[in-house]
mmCIF file of C-alpha atoms in Angstrom:
data_model
loop_
_atom_site.group_PDB
_atom_site.id
_atom_site.type_symbol
_atom_site.label_atom_id
_atom_site.label_comp_id
_atom_site.label_asym_id
_atom_site.label_seq_id
_atom_site.Cartn_x
_atom_site.Cartn_y
_atom_site.Cartn_z
ATOM 1 C CA UNK A 1 3.381 36.825 1.889
ATOM 2 C CA UNK A 2 4.283 33.573 0.148
ATOM 3 C CA UNK A 3 3.172 32.979 -3.495
ATOM 4 C CA UNK A 4 0.648 30.401 -2.225
ATOM 5 C CA UNK A 5 -0.733 32.811 0.324
ATOM 6 C CA UNK A 6 -1.055 35.448 -2.422
ATOM 7 C CA UNK A 7 -2.969 32.981 -4.558
ATOM 8 C CA UNK A 8 -5.249 32.245 -1.657
ATOM 9 C CA UNK A 9 -5.960 35.941 -1.226
ATOM 10 C CA UNK A 10 -6.732 36.277 -4.938
ATOM 11 C CA UNK A 11 -9.063 33.308 -5.014
ATOM 12 C CA UNK A 12 -10.901 34.397 -1.884
ATOM 13 C CA UNK A 13 -11.389 37.902 -3.321
ATOM 14 C CA UNK A 14 -12.509 36.589 -6.686
ATOM 15 C CA UNK A 15 -15.110 34.274 -5.133
ATOM 16 C CA UNK A 16 -16.123 36.341 -2.086
ATOM 17 C CA UNK A 17 -19.636 36.654 -3.549
ATOM 18 C CA UNK A 18 -19.952 32.893 -4.172
ATOM 19 C CA UNK A 19 -20.750 30.150 -1.686
ATOM 20 C CA UNK A 20 -18.642 27.028 -1.629
ATOM 21 C CA UNK A 21 -18.487 24.208 -2.693
ATOM 22 C CA UNK A 22 -17.216 25.543 -5.993
ATOM 23 C CA UNK A 23 -14.464 24.850 -8.526
ATOM 24 C CA UNK A 24 -12.175 27.363 -10.289
ATOM 25 C CA UNK A 25 -9.686 27.385 -13.080
ATOM 26 C CA UNK A 26 -6.986 30.034 -12.796
ATOM 27 C CA UNK A 27 -6.703 31.237 -16.406
ATOM 28 C CA UNK A 28 -3.267 32.737 -15.932
ATOM 29 C CA UNK A 29 -1.906 29.433 -14.673
ATOM 30 C CA UNK A 30 -3.894 27.470 -17.351
ATOM 31 C CA UNK A 31 -2.438 29.594 -20.172
ATOM 32 C CA UNK A 32 1.091 29.462 -18.801
ATOM 33 C CA UNK A 33 0.847 25.701 -18.608
ATOM 34 C CA UNK A 34 -0.405 25.534 -22.175
ATOM 35 C CA UNK A 35 2.542 27.653 -23.299
ATOM 36 C CA UNK A 36 4.950 25.427 -21.482
ATOM 37 C CA UNK A 37 3.538 22.295 -23.174
ATOM 38 C CA UNK A 38 3.932 23.950 -26.594
ATOM 39 C CA UNK A 39 7.514 24.907 -25.737
ATOM 40 C CA UNK A 40 8.338 21.348 -24.758
ATOM 41 C CA UNK A 41 6.655 19.877 -27.864
ATOM 42 C CA UNK A 42 9.166 21.807 -29.950
ATOM 43 C CA UNK A 43 7.016 22.368 -32.984
ATOM 44 C CA UNK A 44 4.949 19.178 -32.967
ATOM 45 C CA UNK A 45 1.222 19.685 -32.557
ATOM 46 C CA UNK A 46 -0.409 18.725 -29.261
ATOM 47 C CA UNK A 47 -3.625 16.743 -29.240
ATOM 48 C CA UNK A 48 -5.601 17.646 -26.132
ATOM 49 C CA UNK A 49 -6.771 14.795 -23.911
ATOM 50 C CA UNK A 50 -10.384 15.696 -23.218
ATOM 51 C CA UNK A 51 -10.693 13.466 -20.153
ATOM 52 C CA UNK A 52 -8.197 15.771 -18.436
ATOM 53 C CA UNK A 53 -10.278 18.925 -19.222
ATOM 54 C CA UNK A 54 -13.977 17.911 -19.450
ATOM 55 C CA UNK A 55 -15.175 21.389 -20.361
ATOM 56 C CA UNK A 56 -16.050 22.329 -23.945
ATOM 57 C CA UNK A 57 -15.256 26.001 -23.252
ATOM 58 C CA UNK A 58 -11.754 25.196 -22.032
ATOM 59 C CA UNK A 59 -11.150 22.726 -24.911
ATOM 60 C CA UNK A 60 -12.037 25.562 -27.305
ATOM 61 C CA UNK A 61 -9.778 27.939 -25.417
ATOM 62 C CA UNK A 62 -6.694 25.697 -25.602
ATOM 63 C CA UNK A 63 -7.351 24.621 -29.230
ATOM 64 C CA UNK A 64 -7.387 28.293 -30.273
ATOM 65 C CA UNK A 65 -3.789 28.568 -29.176
ATOM 66 C CA UNK A 66 -0.992 27.945 -31.731
ATOM 67 C CA UNK A 67 0.609 24.526 -31.155
ATOM 68 C CA UNK A 68 -2.590 22.641 -30.345
ATOM 69 C CA UNK A 69 -4.598 20.585 -32.791
ATOM 70 C CA UNK A 70 -7.233 17.960 -32.294
ATOM 71 C CA UNK A 71 -8.806 16.216 -29.350
ATOM 72 C CA UNK A 72 -8.120 12.791 -27.800
ATOM 73 C CA UNK A 73 -11.457 11.593 -26.363
ATOM 74 C CA UNK A 74 -12.322 8.765 -23.971
ATOM 75 C CA UNK A 75 -15.703 7.395 -25.052
ATOM 76 C CA UNK A 76 -17.450 7.048 -28.398
ATOM 77 C CA UNK A 77 -20.532 8.934 -27.109
ATOM 78 C CA UNK A 78 -18.313 11.811 -26.058
ATOM 79 C CA UNK A 79 -16.539 11.729 -29.426
ATOM 80 C CA UNK A 80 -19.799 12.005 -31.333
ATOM 81 C CA UNK A 81 -21.021 14.806 -29.072
ATOM 82 C CA UNK A 82 -17.819 16.731 -29.587
ATOM 83 C CA UNK A 83 -17.989 16.251 -33.333
ATOM 84 C CA UNK A 84 -21.587 17.392 -33.418
ATOM 85 C CA UNK A 85 -20.491 20.436 -31.447
ATOM 86 C CA UNK A 86 -18.057 21.468 -34.175
ATOM 87 C CA UNK A 87 -14.745 19.794 -33.188
ATOM 88 C CA UNK A 88 -13.510 18.322 -36.485
ATOM 89 C CA UNK A 89 -10.609 16.065 -35.400
ATOM 90 C CA UNK A 90 -11.439 13.697 -32.523
ATOM 91 C CA UNK A 91 -9.343 10.579 -31.838
ATOM 92 C CA UNK A 92 -10.993 8.067 -29.511
ATOM 93 C CA UNK A 93 -8.185 6.810 -27.316
ATOM 94 C CA UNK A 94 -9.867 3.550 -26.186
ATOM 95 C CA UNK A 95 -11.747 0.735 -27.973
ATOM 96 C CA UNK A 96 -15.496 0.846 -27.665
ATOM 97 C CA UNK A 97 -18.397 -1.606 -27.672
ATOM 98 C CA UNK A 98 -20.993 1.158 -28.165
ATOM 99 C CA UNK A 99 -22.977 -0.387 -31.038
ATOM 100 C CA UNK A 100 -25.574 2.441 -31.231
ATOM 101 C CA UNK A 101 -22.687 4.931 -31.404
ATOM 102 C CA UNK A 102 -21.064 3.031 -34.224
ATOM 103 C CA UNK A 103 -24.367 2.887 -36.116
ATOM 104 C CA UNK A 104 -24.612 6.714 -35.787
ATOM 105 C CA UNK A 105 -21.062 7.116 -36.949
ATOM 106 C CA UNK A 106 -21.606 4.833 -40.007
ATOM 107 C CA UNK A 107 -24.708 6.859 -41.047
ATOM 108 C CA UNK A 108 -23.349 10.406 -40.730
ATOM 109 C CA UNK A 109 -20.712 11.659 -43.152
ATOM 110 C CA UNK A 110 -19.775 14.681 -40.953
ATOM 111 C CA UNK A 111 -19.204 12.477 -37.836
ATOM 112 C CA UNK A 112 -17.367 9.796 -39.833
ATOM 113 C CA UNK A 113 -14.935 12.424 -41.185
ATOM 114 C CA UNK A 114 -14.296 13.905 -37.745
ATOM 115 C CA UNK A 115 -13.943 10.863 -35.507
ATOM 116 C CA UNK A 116 -11.198 8.183 -35.521
ATOM 117 C CA UNK A 117 -11.786 5.078 -33.415
ATOM 118 C CA UNK A 118 -9.256 2.814 -31.674
ATOM 119 C CA UNK A 119 -8.703 -0.895 -32.382
ATOM 120 C CA UNK A 120 -6.107 -3.450 -31.363
ATOM 121 C CA UNK A 121 -8.025 -6.645 -32.310
ATOM 122 C CA UNK A 122 -9.845 -7.781 -35.435
ATOM 123 C CA UNK A 123 -12.806 -8.655 -33.174
ATOM 124 C CA UNK A 124 -13.369 -4.961 -32.605
ATOM 125 C CA UNK A 125 -13.633 -4.477 -36.401
ATOM 126 C CA UNK A 126 -16.214 -7.197 -36.538
ATOM 127 C CA UNK A 127 -18.166 -5.562 -33.780
ATOM 128 C CA UNK A 128 -18.185 -2.298 -35.698
ATOM 129 C CA UNK A 129 -19.295 -4.038 -38.891
ATOM 130 C CA UNK A 130 -22.100 -5.750 -37.051
ATOM 131 C CA UNK A 131 -23.291 -2.409 -35.595
ATOM 132 C CA UNK A 132 -23.486 -0.466 -38.899
ATOM 133 C CA UNK A 133 -27.198 -1.092 -39.296
ATOM 134 C CA UNK A 134 -26.914 -0.311 -42.992
ATOM 135 C CA UNK A 135 -24.641 2.683 -42.655
ATOM 136 C CA UNK A 136 -22.080 2.970 -45.454
ATOM 137 C CA UNK A 137 -19.720 5.657 -44.205
ATOM 138 C CA UNK A 138 -16.029 4.791 -44.085
ATOM 139 C CA UNK A 139 -14.879 4.369 -40.451
ATOM 140 C CA UNK A 140 -11.483 5.947 -39.641
ATOM 141 C CA UNK A 141 -9.354 3.615 -37.517
ATOM 142 C CA UNK A 142 -6.249 4.018 -35.347
ATOM 143 C CA UNK A 143 -4.232 1.014 -34.122
ATOM 144 C CA UNK A 144 -2.566 1.013 -30.712
ATOM 145 C CA UNK A 145 0.902 -0.136 -29.746
ATOM 146 C CA UNK A 146 1.686 -1.687 -26.357
ATOM 147 C CA UNK A 147 4.435 0.629 -24.996
ATOM 148 C CA UNK A 148 5.185 -1.257 -21.768
ATOM 149 C CA UNK A 149 8.825 -1.822 -20.830
ATOM 150 C CA UNK A 150 9.825 -5.438 -20.199
ATOM 151 C CA UNK A 151 13.020 -6.698 -18.594
ATOM 152 C CA UNK A 152 14.524 -9.875 -17.240
ATOM 153 C CA UNK A 153 13.430 -11.797 -20.322
ATOM 154 C CA UNK A 154 9.973 -10.433 -20.131
ATOM 155 C CA UNK A 155 9.351 -11.602 -16.591
ATOM 156 C CA UNK A 156 9.025 -8.017 -15.393
ATOM 157 C CA UNK A 157 6.572 -5.646 -17.095
ATOM 158 C CA UNK A 158 6.259 -1.934 -16.304
ATOM 159 C CA UNK A 159 3.381 -0.086 -17.959
ATOM 160 C CA UNK A 160 -0.408 -0.177 -18.400
ATOM 161 C CA UNK A 161 -2.177 -3.263 -19.642
ATOM 162 C CA UNK A 162 -3.528 -1.808 -22.864
ATOM 163 C CA UNK A 163 -3.018 -3.096 -26.355
ATOM 164 C CA UNK A 164 -1.942 -6.757 -26.992
ATOM 165 C CA UNK A 165 0.058 -5.547 -30.006
ATOM 166 C CA UNK A 166 3.764 -5.124 -29.274
ATOM 167 C CA UNK A 167 5.927 -5.957 -32.269
ATOM 168 C CA UNK A 168 6.213 -4.391 -35.705
ATOM 169 C CA UNK A 169 4.852 -7.554 -37.317
ATOM 170 C CA UNK A 170 1.800 -7.634 -35.067
ATOM 171 C CA UNK A 171 0.941 -4.007 -35.862
ATOM 172 C CA UNK A 172 1.539 -4.563 -39.588
ATOM 173 C CA UNK A 173 -0.710 -7.664 -39.562
ATOM 174 C CA UNK A 174 -3.586 -5.687 -38.028
ATOM 175 C CA UNK A 175 -2.919 -2.838 -40.467
ATOM 176 C CA UNK A 176 -3.394 -5.307 -43.378
ATOM 177 C CA UNK A 177 -6.652 -6.534 -41.831
ATOM 178 C CA UNK A 178 -7.898 -2.929 -41.655
ATOM 179 C CA UNK A 179 -6.764 -1.831 -45.098
ATOM 180 C CA UNK A 180 -8.223 -5.000 -46.779
ATOM 181 C CA UNK A 181 -11.578 -4.649 -45.057
ATOM 182 C CA UNK A 182 -14.164 -2.570 -46.942
ATOM 183 C CA UNK A 183 -15.594 0.342 -45.064
ATOM 184 C CA UNK A 184 -12.499 1.109 -42.957
ATOM 185 C CA UNK A 185 -9.610 3.507 -43.382
ATOM 186 C CA UNK A 186 -6.362 3.206 -41.381
ATOM 187 C CA UNK A 187 -5.628 6.747 -40.203
ATOM 188 C CA UNK A 188 -3.015 6.466 -37.512
ATOM 189 C CA UNK A 189 -1.008 4.741 -34.729
ATOM 190 C CA UNK A 190 -1.232 5.569 -31.042
ATOM 191 C CA UNK A 191 1.409 4.698 -28.463
ATOM 192 C CA UNK A 192 0.895 6.132 -24.952
ATOM 193 C CA UNK A 193 3.778 5.545 -22.630
ATOM 194 C CA UNK A 194 1.980 6.028 -19.340
ATOM 195 C CA UNK A 195 4.798 4.577 -17.253
ATOM 196 C CA UNK A 196 6.964 7.526 -18.418
ATOM 197 C CA UNK A 197 4.370 10.270 -19.030
ATOM 198 C CA UNK A 198 2.213 9.605 -16.029
ATOM 199 C CA UNK A 199 4.681 8.595 -13.248
ATOM 200 C CA UNK A 200 6.573 11.206 -11.242
ATOM 201 C CA UNK A 201 10.264 10.694 -10.877
ATOM 202 C CA UNK A 202 11.003 12.942 -7.887
ATOM 203 C CA UNK A 203 9.092 11.660 -4.860
ATOM 204 C CA UNK A 204 9.422 13.711 -1.742
ATOM 205 C CA UNK A 205 11.394 11.865 0.933
ATOM 206 C CA UNK A 206 12.003 8.847 -1.298
ATOM 207 C CA UNK A 207 15.335 9.417 -3.068
ATOM 208 C CA UNK A 208 16.097 5.739 -3.735
ATOM 209 C CA UNK A 209 12.696 5.066 -5.289
ATOM 210 C CA UNK A 210 12.933 8.299 -7.309
ATOM 211 C CA UNK A 211 16.305 7.288 -8.717
ATOM 212 C CA UNK A 212 14.978 3.838 -9.579
ATOM 213 C CA UNK A 213 12.017 5.404 -11.472
ATOM 214 C CA UNK A 214 14.385 7.692 -13.407
ATOM 215 C CA UNK A 215 16.548 4.756 -14.358
ATOM 216 C CA UNK A 216 13.499 2.731 -15.479
ATOM 217 C CA UNK A 217 12.112 5.592 -17.449
ATOM 218 C CA UNK A 218 15.447 6.260 -19.205
ATOM 219 C CA UNK A 219 15.655 2.634 -20.228
ATOM 220 C CA UNK A 220 11.990 2.516 -21.244
ATOM 221 C CA UNK A 221 12.274 5.645 -23.422
ATOM 222 C CA UNK A 222 15.317 4.238 -25.205
ATOM 223 C CA UNK A 223 13.692 0.876 -25.920
ATOM 224 C CA UNK A 224 10.413 2.431 -26.995
ATOM 225 C CA UNK A 225 12.000 4.955 -29.327
ATOM 226 C CA UNK A 226 13.683 2.186 -31.280
ATOM 227 C CA UNK A 227 10.592 -0.106 -31.287
ATOM 228 C CA UNK A 228 8.092 2.679 -32.132
ATOM 229 C CA UNK A 229 10.227 3.726 -35.158
ATOM 230 C CA UNK A 230 10.276 0.126 -36.332
ATOM 231 C CA UNK A 231 6.518 -0.176 -35.881
ATOM 232 C CA UNK A 232 5.857 2.973 -37.854
ATOM 233 C CA UNK A 233 8.055 1.749 -40.730
ATOM 234 C CA UNK A 234 6.277 -1.593 -40.781
ATOM 235 C CA UNK A 235 2.787 -0.001 -40.775
ATOM 236 C CA UNK A 236 3.684 2.629 -43.342
ATOM 237 C CA UNK A 237 4.849 -0.176 -45.602
ATOM 238 C CA UNK A 238 1.215 -1.399 -45.476
ATOM 239 C CA UNK A 239 -0.409 1.998 -45.397
ATOM 240 C CA UNK A 240 1.842 4.668 -46.934
ATOM 241 C CA UNK A 241 -0.817 7.407 -46.481
ATOM 242 C CA UNK A 242 -0.877 7.013 -42.675
ATOM 243 C CA UNK A 243 -1.936 10.400 -41.314
ATOM 244 C CA UNK A 244 -0.520 10.543 -37.793
ATOM 245 C CA UNK A 245 1.546 8.800 -35.105
ATOM 246 C CA UNK A 246 0.465 9.858 -31.643
ATOM 247 C CA UNK A 247 2.603 9.466 -28.532
ATOM 248 C CA UNK A 248 3.563 11.049 -25.307
ATOM 249 C CA UNK A 249 1.688 12.533 -22.378
ATOM 250 C CA UNK A 250 2.182 15.473 -20.060
ATOM 251 C CA UNK A 251 5.255 14.042 -18.270
ATOM 252 C CA UNK A 252 7.114 13.023 -21.443
ATOM 253 C CA UNK A 253 6.302 15.700 -23.980
ATOM 254 C CA UNK A 254 9.819 16.808 -24.799
ATOM 255 C CA UNK A 255 11.193 13.253 -24.946
ATOM 256 C CA UNK A 256 8.498 11.955 -27.242
ATOM 257 C CA UNK A 257 8.607 15.029 -29.424
ATOM 258 C CA UNK A 258 12.306 14.311 -30.118
ATOM 259 C CA UNK A 259 11.352 11.006 -31.877
ATOM 260 C CA UNK A 260 11.251 11.507 -35.674
ATOM 261 C CA UNK A 261 8.621 8.739 -36.025
ATOM 262 C CA UNK A 262 6.117 10.645 -33.844
ATOM 263 C CA UNK A 263 4.013 13.289 -35.619
ATOM 264 C CA UNK A 264 1.916 14.596 -32.667
ATOM 265 C CA UNK A 265 1.914 14.614 -28.888
ATOM 266 C CA UNK A 266 -1.005 13.927 -26.548
ATOM 267 C CA UNK A 267 -1.341 15.963 -23.347
ATOM 268 C CA UNK A 268 -4.102 17.257 -21.121
ATOM 269 C CA UNK A 269 -3.303 16.975 -17.443
ATOM 270 C CA UNK A 270 -0.539 19.574 -17.872
ATOM 271 C CA UNK A 271 -3.175 22.239 -18.376
ATOM 272 C CA UNK A 272 -4.722 21.827 -14.922
ATOM 273 C CA UNK A 273 -1.614 20.323 -13.166
ATOM 274 C CA UNK A 274 -3.274 18.186 -10.494
ATOM 275 C CA UNK A 275 -1.276 16.927 -7.499
ATOM 276 C CA UNK A 276 -0.049 13.771 -9.226
ATOM 277 C CA UNK A 277 2.084 16.010 -11.496
ATOM 278 C CA UNK A 278 3.997 17.693 -8.696
ATOM 279 C CA UNK A 279 6.806 15.096 -8.712
ATOM 280 C CA UNK A 280 8.599 15.541 -12.002
ATOM 281 C CA UNK A 281 12.130 16.618 -12.719
ATOM 282 C CA UNK A 282 11.352 17.275 -16.397
ATOM 283 C CA UNK A 283 8.913 20.164 -15.880
ATOM 284 C CA UNK A 284 7.140 22.332 -13.319
ATOM 285 C CA UNK A 285 3.585 23.454 -13.869
ATOM 286 C CA UNK A 286 1.296 25.827 -12.004
ATOM 287 C CA UNK A 287 -1.795 24.433 -10.273
ATOM 288 C CA UNK A 288 -4.707 25.809 -12.331
ATOM 289 C CA UNK A 289 -7.763 23.809 -11.194
ATOM 290 C CA UNK A 290 -8.879 23.882 -7.575
ATOM 291 C CA UNK A 291 -11.992 23.386 -5.584
ATOM 292 C CA UNK A 292 -13.157 25.067 -2.396
ATOM 293 C CA UNK A 293 -15.173 23.628 0.506
ATOM 294 C CA UNK A 294 -16.657 25.751 3.300
ATOM 295 C CA UNK A 295 -15.727 25.514 6.950
ATOM 296 C CA UNK A 296 -18.876 24.402 8.754
ATOM 297 C CA UNK A 297 -17.514 23.333 12.183
ATOM 298 C CA UNK A 298 -14.709 24.084 14.646
ATOM 299 C CA UNK A 299 -14.544 20.975 16.805
ATOM 300 C CA UNK A 300 -11.589 22.189 18.826
ATOM 301 C CA UNK A 301 -8.218 23.881 18.891
ATOM 302 C CA UNK A 302 -6.291 23.164 15.710
ATOM 303 C CA UNK A 303 -9.318 21.535 14.024
ATOM 304 C CA UNK A 304 -11.913 22.654 11.469
ATOM 305 C CA UNK A 305 -14.458 20.621 9.529
ATOM 306 C CA UNK A 306 -15.363 21.394 5.914
ATOM 307 C CA UNK A 307 -18.379 20.190 3.997
ATOM 308 C CA UNK A 308 -17.669 17.181 1.761
ATOM 309 C CA UNK A 309 -14.373 16.955 -0.163
ATOM 310 C CA UNK A 310 -14.039 13.133 -0.361
ATOM 311 C CA UNK A 311 -13.334 13.043 -4.079
ATOM 312 C CA UNK A 312 -10.913 10.139 -4.663
ATOM 313 C CA UNK A 313 -9.321 9.696 -8.102
ATOM 314 C CA UNK A 314 -9.239 6.552 -10.214
ATOM 315 C CA UNK A 315 -6.370 4.082 -10.173
ATOM 316 C CA UNK A 316 -4.874 1.787 -7.500
ATOM 317 C CA UNK A 317 -6.259 2.865 -4.146
ATOM 318 C CA UNK A 318 -3.833 4.809 -2.019
ATOM 319 C CA UNK A 319 -3.152 8.172 -0.351
ATOM 320 C CA UNK A 320 -1.840 9.611 -3.584
ATOM 321 C CA UNK A 321 -5.361 9.263 -5.081
ATOM 322 C CA UNK A 322 -6.866 11.676 -2.547
ATOM 323 C CA UNK A 323 -7.283 15.448 -2.959
ATOM 324 C CA UNK A 324 -4.946 17.527 -0.848
ATOM 325 C CA UNK A 325 -5.872 20.590 1.265
ATOM 326 C CA UNK A 326 -3.826 23.301 -0.406
ATOM 327 C CA UNK A 327 -4.831 26.748 0.866
ATOM 328 C CA UNK A 328 -4.353 27.923 3.513
ATOM 329 C CA UNK A 329 -1.039 26.163 3.932
ATOM 330 C CA UNK A 330 -0.460 23.824 6.838
ATOM 331 C CA UNK A 331 -3.721 21.814 6.874
ATOM 332 C CA UNK A 332 -3.815 18.013 6.884
ATOM 333 C CA UNK A 333 -6.308 15.171 7.142
ATOM 334 C CA UNK A 334 -7.176 13.411 10.368
ATOM 335 C CA UNK A 335 -5.635 9.985 9.665
ATOM 336 C CA UNK A 336 -8.580 8.285 11.434
ATOM 337 C CA UNK A 337 -11.049 9.865 8.987
ATOM 338 C CA UNK A 338 -9.444 11.206 5.846
ATOM 339 C CA UNK A 339 -11.609 13.141 3.363
ATOM 340 C CA UNK A 340 -15.300 12.227 3.687
ATOM 341 C CA UNK A 341 -18.243 12.296 1.378
ATOM 342 C CA UNK A 342 -20.227 14.738 3.559
ATOM 343 C CA UNK A 343 -17.628 16.176 5.933
ATOM 344 C CA UNK A 344 -13.887 16.348 6.263
ATOM 345 C CA UNK A 345 -11.995 17.278 9.458
ATOM 346 C CA UNK A 346 -8.739 19.150 8.897
ATOM 347 C CA UNK A 347 -5.933 19.497 11.401
ATOM 348 C CA UNK A 348 -3.161 22.079 11.755
ATOM 349 C CA UNK A 349 -2.393 25.384 13.288
ATOM 350 C CA UNK A 350 -3.901 27.124 10.246
ATOM 351 C CA UNK A 351 -7.270 25.841 11.359
ATOM 352 C CA UNK A 352 -7.341 28.318 14.247
ATOM 353 C CA UNK A 353 -7.391 31.241 11.790
ATOM 354 C CA UNK A 354 -10.411 29.916 9.872
ATOM 355 C CA UNK A 355 -13.943 31.030 10.610
ATOM 356 C CA UNK A 356 -17.274 29.418 9.856
ATOM 357 C CA UNK A 357 -18.026 29.982 6.201
ATOM 358 C CA UNK A 358 -14.372 30.504 5.165
ATOM 359 C CA UNK A 359 -13.145 28.568 2.113
ATOM 360 C CA UNK A 360 -10.489 25.861 2.163
ATOM 361 C CA UNK A 361 -9.004 25.222 -1.298
ATOM 362 C CA UNK A 362 -8.093 21.704 -2.442
ATOM 363 C CA UNK A 363 -6.262 20.176 -5.386
ATOM 364 C CA UNK A 364 -7.599 17.014 -6.967
ATOM 365 C CA UNK A 365 -5.281 14.069 -7.605
ATOM 366 C CA UNK A 366 -6.158 13.738 -11.292
ATOM 367 C CA UNK A 367 -7.066 16.477 -13.726
ATOM 368 C CA UNK A 368 -10.456 16.150 -15.391
ATOM 369 C CA UNK A 369 -12.068 13.861 -12.762
ATOM 370 C CA UNK A 370 -12.652 16.972 -10.624
ATOM 371 C CA UNK A 371 -15.266 18.038 -13.210
ATOM 372 C CA UNK A 372 -17.444 15.071 -12.391
ATOM 373 C CA UNK A 373 -18.147 16.697 -9.073
ATOM 374 C CA UNK A 374 -19.095 20.229 -10.283
ATOM 375 C CA UNK A 375 -21.514 21.566 -12.886
ATOM 376 C CA UNK A 376 -19.601 24.780 -13.497
ATOM 377 C CA UNK A 377 -16.052 26.128 -13.432
ATOM 378 C CA UNK A 378 -15.455 29.650 -12.358
ATOM 379 C CA UNK A 379 -12.745 31.087 -14.576
ATOM 380 C CA UNK A 380 -10.468 33.432 -12.543
ATOM 381 C CA UNK A 381 -8.129 36.037 -13.951
ATOM 382 C CA UNK A 382 -6.210 38.022 -11.421
ATOM 383 C CA UNK A 383 -8.635 38.481 -8.536
ATOM 384 C CA UNK A 384 -11.865 38.364 -10.547
ATOM 385 C CA UNK A 385 -14.143 35.675 -11.853
ATOM 386 C CA UNK A 386 -14.338 36.601 -15.495
ATOM 387 C CA UNK A 387 -16.557 33.802 -16.761
ATOM 388 C CA UNK A 388 -18.587 30.775 -15.602
ATOM 389 C CA UNK A 389 -18.506 27.810 -17.919
ATOM 390 C CA UNK A 390 -20.158 24.373 -17.695
ATOM 391 C CA UNK A 391 -18.330 21.158 -17.246
ATOM 392 C CA UNK A 392 -19.529 18.041 -19.103
ATOM 393 C CA UNK A 393 -21.644 17.320 -16.093
ATOM 394 C CA UNK A 394 -23.108 20.803 -16.231
ATOM 395 C CA UNK A 395 -24.224 20.161 -19.835
ATOM 396 C CA UNK A 396 -25.949 16.982 -18.711
ATOM 397 C CA UNK A 397 -23.297 14.464 -19.738
ATOM 398 C CA UNK A 398 -21.404 11.910 -17.656
ATOM 399 C CA UNK A 399 -19.765 9.688 -20.240
ATOM 400 C CA UNK A 400 -18.335 7.185 -17.759
#
């Protein structure tokens, strides 16, 4: 029996009493992945990206482990909810225009102490000021650095279109604006290198492209390490009591941790290890989050149809954004249909061994987005479901 077949047998035994569709998290894999992130961080604390987890129970589980500290959130409403729930260090990773949320933050000392918001433009500070509605609490602020790699005189850009702030002087100028503005406190710098941390460098069947990605990432890491250190020096000259410098991501933990200027690492996808994180030379994780769909039809030899399953991930549209049939091994989509909202045909010899009502296990392309489809996660240890916990959706929240 292959390791994957053994996993399928465990998951089927653990959930034999449950009807699909359902989603599980394999706690043994989840904990092993957490330990590997800590090992790669080499002593620097890891801030957990909540958008990659989207379950308070699992956020609590990982934050109880040595080596993890704080949450990186994705909306202001989520940040406030987490802070009200008892999480005392929440960094909002994206700028917000949530005026009612800023008003709540400015009126509540507990929330204001726990939440740090992101800015990269003085206009965002003005929006926050205009939303205070009389609230006098000091707003903690983080400024974001554009980490993209540019070559050929800037004509070629690799990296996400995020912050407009790229140079030490630009970051220092915004730092001065923050520190001189009453009611704000500059707490940190964030620099997320998604083109390194979120892009696999070992693509199956594409050796030339894989080598090109590795060369790009090596050059990008070298350039960013120098520029990030210069930015931190420039900002610390303005704000000597800067609390943190956040960088990294699941795919670049060990590289970013090696930079002296970085004080903490961000990671989240490495806990669940969705399919987009299969193609890395720098680490190998264990798939921990899966969902099961039931077989409801057998249209013919070598074909079964499961209920639903069309859960595409965000990002540029393409086959890599689709879930993949994972267990049993040997199933594939019908290229004329793909995964559908209400039914999904699956082809392959493994289909002939499946009966009506059997489960087919899938892996989502991106980590936390799976939780937008399910209200609960069944936590599996060995071959038992040991706990059922709600996702954000299960608690009545869909923040985006």
